Coordinates of C-alpha atoms in Angstrom, one line a residue:
X1311 CA -5.8 -3.7 22.9
X1312 CA -6.2 -7.5 22.3
X1313 CA -8.7 -9.4 24.4
X1314 CA -7.4 -13.0 25.9
X1315 CA -9.8 -14.6 23.5
X1316 CA -8.0 -12.8 20.7
X1317 CA -4.8 -13.5 21.8
X1318 CA -5.6 -17.3 22.4
X1319 CA -7.0 -17.6 18.8
X1320 CA -3.8 -15.9 17.5
X1321 CA -1.8 -18.5 19.2
X1322 CA -4.0 -21.3 18.1
X1323 CA -4.4 -20.3 14.5
X1324 CA -1.6 -18.2 13.2
X1325 CA -3.7 -15.4 12.3
X1326 CA -6.2 -12.5 13.7
X1327 CA -8.5 -10.3 11.8
X1328 CA -8.8 -6.8 13.7
X1329 CA -11.5 -4.5 12.2
X1330 CA -11.0 -0.8 13.1
X1331 CA -7.5 -0.5 13.8
X1332 CA -6.8 3.0 11.9
X1333 CA -9.0 5.9 11.8
X1334 CA -10.0 6.9 8.3
X1335 CA -9.8 10.7 8.8
X1336 CA -6.6 11.1 10.8
X1337 CA -4.6 7.8 9.2
X1338 CA -5.8 6.4 6.2
X1339 CA -7.1 9.7 4.3
X1340 CA -3.7 11.4 4.7
X1341 CA -2.2 8.2 2.9
X1342 CA -4.7 8.6 0.4
X1343 CA -3.9 12.1 -0.4
X1344 CA -0.1 11.3 -0.5
X1345 CA -0.5 8.7 -2.8
X1346 CA -2.6 10.9 -5.1
X1347 CA 0.1 13.7 -4.9
X1348 CA 2.5 11.2 -6.0
X1349 CA 0.1 9.8 -8.8
X1350 CA 0.1 13.5 -10.1
X1351 CA 3.4 13.8 -10.3
X1352 CA 4.1 10.5 -12.4
X1353 CA 1.2 11.1 -14.5
X1354 CA 2.8 14.3 -15.2
X1355 CA 6.2 12.9 -15.7
X1356 CA 4.8 10.6 -18.4
X1357 CA 3.0 13.1 -20.4
X1358 CA -0.2 10.9 -20.1
X1359 CA -3.5 12.0 -21.7
X1360 CA -4.8 15.5 -20.1
X1361 CA -8.4 14.3 -20.0
X1362 CA -7.1 11.9 -17.0
X1363 CA -6.5 15.3 -14.8
X1364 CA -9.8 15.3 -12.9
X1365 CA -10.1 11.4 -12.7
X1366 CA -10.1 9.8 -9.6
X1367 CA -7.0 7.8 -8.1
X1368 CA -8.3 4.3 -9.2
X1369 CA -9.0 5.4 -12.7
X1370 CA -5.8 7.0 -13.2
X1371 CA -4.0 4.2 -11.7
X1372 CA -5.6 1.4 -14.0
X1373 CA -5.1 3.8 -17.2
X1374 CA -1.6 4.2 -16.2
X1375 CA -1.1 0.5 -15.9
X1376 CA -2.5 -0.1 -19.4
X1377 CA -0.3 2.1 -20.9
X1378 CA 2.8 0.4 -19.3
X1379 CA 3.9 2.7 -16.8
X1380 CA 5.4 1.3 -13.9
X1381 CA 3.8 2.9 -10.8
X1382 CA 4.2 0.4 -8.2
X1383 CA 8.2 1.0 -7.6
X1384 CA 7.9 4.7 -7.3
X1385 CA 4.8 3.9 -4.7
X1386 CA 6.7 1.4 -3.0
X1387 CA 8.0 1.8 1.1
X1388 CA 11.0 -0.2 0.1
X1389 CA 13.8 -1.1 -2.0
X1390 CA 13.4 -3.8 -4.7
X1391 CA 15.1 -7.2 -4.6
X1392 CA 16.9 -6.6 -7.9
X1393 CA 19.9 -4.7 -8.8
X1394 CA 19.4 -1.4 -7.2
X1395 CA 20.3 1.8 -9.0
X1396 CA 21.9 5.4 -7.7
X1397 CA 17.9 6.7 -8.9
X1398 CA 15.9 3.7 -8.0
X1399 CA 12.5 5.3 -7.3
X1400 CA 10.7 4.7 -3.8
X1401 CA 8.4 6.6 -1.5
X1402 CA 9.2 7.5 2.0
X1403 CA 6.4 10.2 3.3
X1404 CA 4.7 11.6 6.4
X1405 CA 1.4 10.2 6.4
X1406 CA 2.9 6.3 5.2
X1407 CA 5.3 7.1 8.5
X1408 CA 2.3 8.2 10.5
X1409 CA 0.3 5.0 9.4
X1410 CA 3.4 2.5 10.5
X1411 CA 3.7 4.4 13.7
X1412 CA 0.2 4.8 14.6
X1413 CA -0.6 4.4 18.5
X1414 CA -3.5 1.9 18.0
X1415 CA -1.5 -0.4 15.4
X1416 CA 1.7 -0.4 17.7
X1417 CA -0.7 -1.5 20.9
X1418 CA -1.8 -4.7 18.9
X1419 CA 1.7 -5.5 18.0
X1420 CA 2.7 -5.0 21.3
X1421 CA 0.4 -7.5 22.7
X1422 CA 2.2 -10.0 20.6
X1423 CA 6.0 -9.6 20.7
X1424 CA 6.5 -7.0 23.5
X1425 CA 7.0 -3.2 24.1
X1426 CA 10.4 -3.0 22.4
X1427 CA 9.5 -2.7 18.7
X1428 CA 11.1 -2.4 15.8
X1429 CA 9.8 -1.7 12.0
X1430 CA 11.0 -4.2 9.7
X1431 CA 12.4 -3.1 6.3
X1432 CA 10.3 -6.0 4.9
X1433 CA 7.4 -4.1 3.9
X1434 CA 5.4 -3.2 0.7
X1435 CA 2.5 -1.2 -0.7
X1436 CA 0.3 -3.5 -2.5
X1437 CA -2.1 -1.9 -5.3
X1438 CA -3.7 -4.6 -7.2
X1439 CA -5.7 -3.6 -10.5
X1440 CA -8.3 -5.9 -11.8
X1441 CA -7.1 -9.4 -13.0
X1442 CA -8.7 -8.7 -16.3
X1443 CA -6.5 -5.4 -16.7
X1444 CA -3.0 -7.5 -15.7
X1445 CA -0.5 -8.2 -18.5
X1446 CA 0.3 -11.9 -19.5
X1447 CA 3.5 -11.6 -18.1
X1448 CA 2.7 -9.7 -15.1
X1449 CA 4.5 -11.5 -12.2
X1450 CA 5.0 -9.2 -9.3
X1451 CA 3.1 -10.2 -6.2
X1452 CA 2.5 -6.8 -5.5
X1453 CA 0.7 -6.0 -8.6
X1454 CA -1.0 -9.4 -9.4
X1455 CA -1.8 -12.1 -7.3
X1456 CA 0.5 -13.4 -4.5
X1457 CA 1.5 -17.0 -4.3
X1458 CA 1.3 -19.2 -1.3
X1459 CA 4.5 -18.7 0.9
X1460 CA 5.6 -18.3 4.9
X1461 CA 6.8 -14.9 6.0
X1462 CA 9.5 -16.6 7.7
X1463 CA 10.7 -18.1 4.6
X1464 CA 10.9 -15.1 2.5
X1465 CA 13.4 -13.4 5.0
X1466 CA 17.0 -14.3 5.4
X1467 CA 18.1 -16.9 7.6
X1468 CA 19.4 -14.5 10.3
X1469 CA 16.0 -14.1 11.3
X1470 CA 14.5 -17.5 11.4
X1471 CA 14.7 -17.2 15.4
X1472 CA 13.3 -13.8 15.5
X1473 CA 10.0 -12.6 17.2
X1474 CA 8.3 -11.1 14.4
X1475 CA 4.6 -10.6 12.9
X1476 CA 3.1 -9.2 10.1
X1477 CA 0.3 -6.7 10.0
X1478 CA -1.6 -6.5 6.7
X1479 CA -3.5 -3.3 6.6
X1480 CA -6.7 -3.1 4.2
X1481 CA -6.9 0.7 2.7
X1482 CA -9.9 -0.4 0.3
X1483 CA -12.0 -3.0 2.0
X1484 CA -10.6 -6.4 1.1
X1485 CA -13.0 -9.0 0.0
X1486 CA -13.3 -12.3 -1.7
X1487 CA -14.1 -10.8 -4.9
X1488 CA -11.2 -8.0 -5.0
X1489 CA -8.5 -10.1 -3.5
X1490 CA -8.5 -10.6 0.1
X1491 CA -5.6 -12.9 2.0
X1492 CA -6.4 -16.5 2.4
X1493 CA -4.4 -19.1 4.8
X1494 CA -4.0 -22.4 5.0
X1495 CA -5.6 -23.1 8.4
X1496 CA -2.9 -26.3 9.6
X1497 CA 0.0 -24.8 11.5
X1498 CA 3.7 -25.5 10.7
X1499 CA 6.6 -25.9 13.0
X1500 CA 9.0 -25.6 10.4
X1501 CA 9.8 -23.5 7.3
X1502 CA 8.6 -25.5 4.1
X1503 CA 10.7 -25.4 1.1
X1504 CA 10.2 -22.8 -1.1
X1505 CA 11.3 -22.2 -4.7
X1506 CA 11.9 -19.1 -6.9
X1507 CA 9.1 -19.7 -9.3
X1508 CA 8.0 -16.5 -11.0
X1509 CA 7.4 -15.4 -7.2
X1510 CA 9.1 -17.1 -4.3
X1511 CA 6.4 -19.7 -3.2
X1512 CA 5.7 -23.2 -1.5
X1513 CA 7.2 -25.8 -3.5
X1514 CA 4.9 -27.9 -5.0
X1515 CA 3.6 -30.9 -3.3
X1516 CA 4.5 -29.2 0.1
X1517 CA 1.1 -27.5 1.1
X1518 CA -2.7 -28.6 0.8
X1519 CA -4.6 -25.5 0.2
X1520 CA -7.8 -27.7 -0.3
X1521 CA -9.2 -25.9 2.9
X1522 CA -7.9 -22.7 2.3
X1523 CA -9.7 -19.6 4.4
X1524 CA -10.4 -16.3 2.8
X1525 CA -9.9 -13.5 5.5
X1526 CA -11.9 -10.5 4.3
X1527 CA -11.6 -7.4 6.2
X1528 CA -13.1 -3.7 5.8
X1529 CA -10.8 -0.6 5.2
X1530 CA -9.0 0.5 8.3
X1531 CA -8.8 -3.2 9.5
X1532 CA -5.9 -5.2 9.7
X1533 CA -4.8 -9.0 9.4
X1534 CA -2.1 -10.1 11.6
X1535 CA -0.3 -13.3 10.9
X1536 CA 2.4 -15.4 12.3
X1537 CA 5.4 -15.7 10.1
X1538 CA 5.1 -19.4 9.9
X1539 CA 1.5 -19.1 8.6
X1540 CA 1.3 -20.2 4.9
X1541 CA -0.9 -17.7 3.3
X1542 CA -1.6 -16.2 -0.4
X1543 CA -3.9 -13.6 -1.8
X1544 CA -7.2 -14.3 -4.0
X1545 CA -7.5 -12.8 -7.4
X1546 CA -9.1 -9.4 -8.0
X1547 CA -11.9 -10.3 -9.9
X1548 CA -13.7 -6.7 -9.5
X1549 CA -13.7 -3.4 -11.8
X1550 CA -11.7 -1.7 -9.3
X1551 CA -8.6 -1.5 -7.3
X1552 CA -7.6 -3.7 -4.0
X1553 CA -5.3 -1.4 -1.9
X1554 CA -3.1 -2.8 1.2
X1555 CA 0.0 -2.6 2.7
X1556 CA 2.2 -5.2 4.4
X1557 CA 3.9 -4.5 7.4
X1558 CA 6.4 -6.3 9.6
X1559 CA 7.6 -5.7 13.0
X1560 CA 10.0 -7.6 15.2
X1561 CA 11.3 -7.4 18.7
X1562 CA 14.2 -5.0 18.9
X1563 CA 17.6 -6.0 18.7
X1564 CA 16.8 -9.3 17.2
X1565 CA 17.4 -9.5 13.4
X1566 CA 15.1 -8.5 10.7
X1567 CA 15.7 -10.9 8.0
X1568 CA 16.9 -8.3 5.6
X1569 CA 19.7 -6.2 7.5
X1570 CA 20.9 -4.8 4.4
X1571 CA 17.7 -2.3 4.4
X1572 CA 17.2 0.0 7.4
X1573 CA 14.6 -0.5 10.3
X1574 CA 13.8 1.6 13.3
X1575 CA 12.6 1.7 16.6
X1576 CA 8.8 2.2 16.3
X1577 CA 8.2 1.8 20.3
X1578 CA 10.3 1.4 22.9
X1579 CA 8.6 1.7 26.8
X1580 CA 12.4 1.3 28.2
X1581 CA 14.0 4.0 26.4
X1582 CA 11.0 6.2 24.6
X1583 CA 14.1 8.6 23.3
X1584 CA 14.9 5.9 21.1
X1585 CA 12.2 5.9 19.0
X1586 CA 12.2 7.4 15.8
X1587 CA 9.5 10.2 15.4
X1588 CA 10.9 12.3 12.4
X1589 CA 9.9 11.0 9.0
X1590 CA 12.4 13.1 7.0
X1591 CA 15.1 10.7 9.0
X1592 CA 13.3 7.6 7.8
X1593 CA 13.4 8.8 4.2
X1594 CA 17.1 9.8 4.6
X1595 CA 17.9 6.3 5.9
X1596 CA 16.5 4.7 2.8
X1597 CA 18.3 7.2 0.5
X1598 CA 21.5 6.5 2.3
X1599 CA 21.0 2.8 1.8
X1600 CA 20.0 3.1 -1.7
X1601 CA 23.4 5.2 -2.5
X1602 CA 25.6 2.4 -0.6
X1603 CA 23.9 -0.4 -2.2
X1604 CA 24.1 0.8 -5.9
X1605 CA 27.7 1.0 -5.5
X1606 CA 27.9 -2.5 -3.7
X1607 CA 27.2 -6.3 -4.9
X1608 CA 23.9 -7.3 -5.2
X1609 CA 22.4 -8.8 -2.0
X1610 CA 19.8 -11.6 -2.4
X1611 CA 16.4 -10.9 -0.7
X1612 CA 15.8 -14.8 0.0
X1613 CA 18.0 -18.0 0.3
X1614 CA 15.9 -20.2 -1.9
X1615 CA 17.9 -21.8 -5.3
X1616 CA 15.8 -23.0 -8.6
X1617 CA 18.3 -26.5 -8.5
X1618 CA 17.4 -27.3 -5.0
X1619 CA 16.0 -30.8 -4.7
X1620 CA 12.2 -29.3 -4.1
X1621 CA 12.4 -27.3 -6.9
X1622 CA 13.6 -29.8 -9.4

């Protein structure tokens, strides 16, 4: 549970770093093992050099990126924002589900938005190779750097009043050197204009980042963000990967901001029988959504247009 001092800090500042939330042996090691098996399957599919067979996850992931293989979407815990195909790859496994529904994690969320908690579909894995390895045309925030934005702004308007928090999970240590989050410490009472640049980001001239504050956190810790807080990531200047997940939770019954993707009840004190406890149902929900959306007109995942006055 969060202390009164932590709760006040979050309310005052819009962010909170909490160390030692997720157990390595019980929660994060199974996630690492699950992703290692997934990478094994992808490398076999791609026919990569057998000399990598016994290399560690990090070495093989960087090698795959160098060779131009797209491991991000097959590893992501969401469908993409662009056109969805019947075979668009994605990953929904038991270890990731156990991480999202970890009791200690949900305890923190409950302290902030109450006991009726929905796991929102705005969620991603972020495994960032060293910046020096990135292709010159790499613009994906999930792989390279993340530009300044507000999480409220990258959801659709339906969720503008939703009680929501972002929980950013460090799988590897997140440091200033390898690309931890940074926040703009000033608070905002309204959504700033955003523009669909290479990424959806706060429009030029609307945010002063001169006092940006890095938020390093050790593996197993989390950063909790208010949806209005402007934040970005630093570049990964090391030789290794920086691995995190960002999850979003909202008060059950309120719009998630991406209603065409599936959500589920992660905790309910009032009706525990409504909680989803079977990862296979979670996976099936996403498979059903993929099938439906692949046959439907494309749905944009944000509200911003490049011809808006702030983006001219």
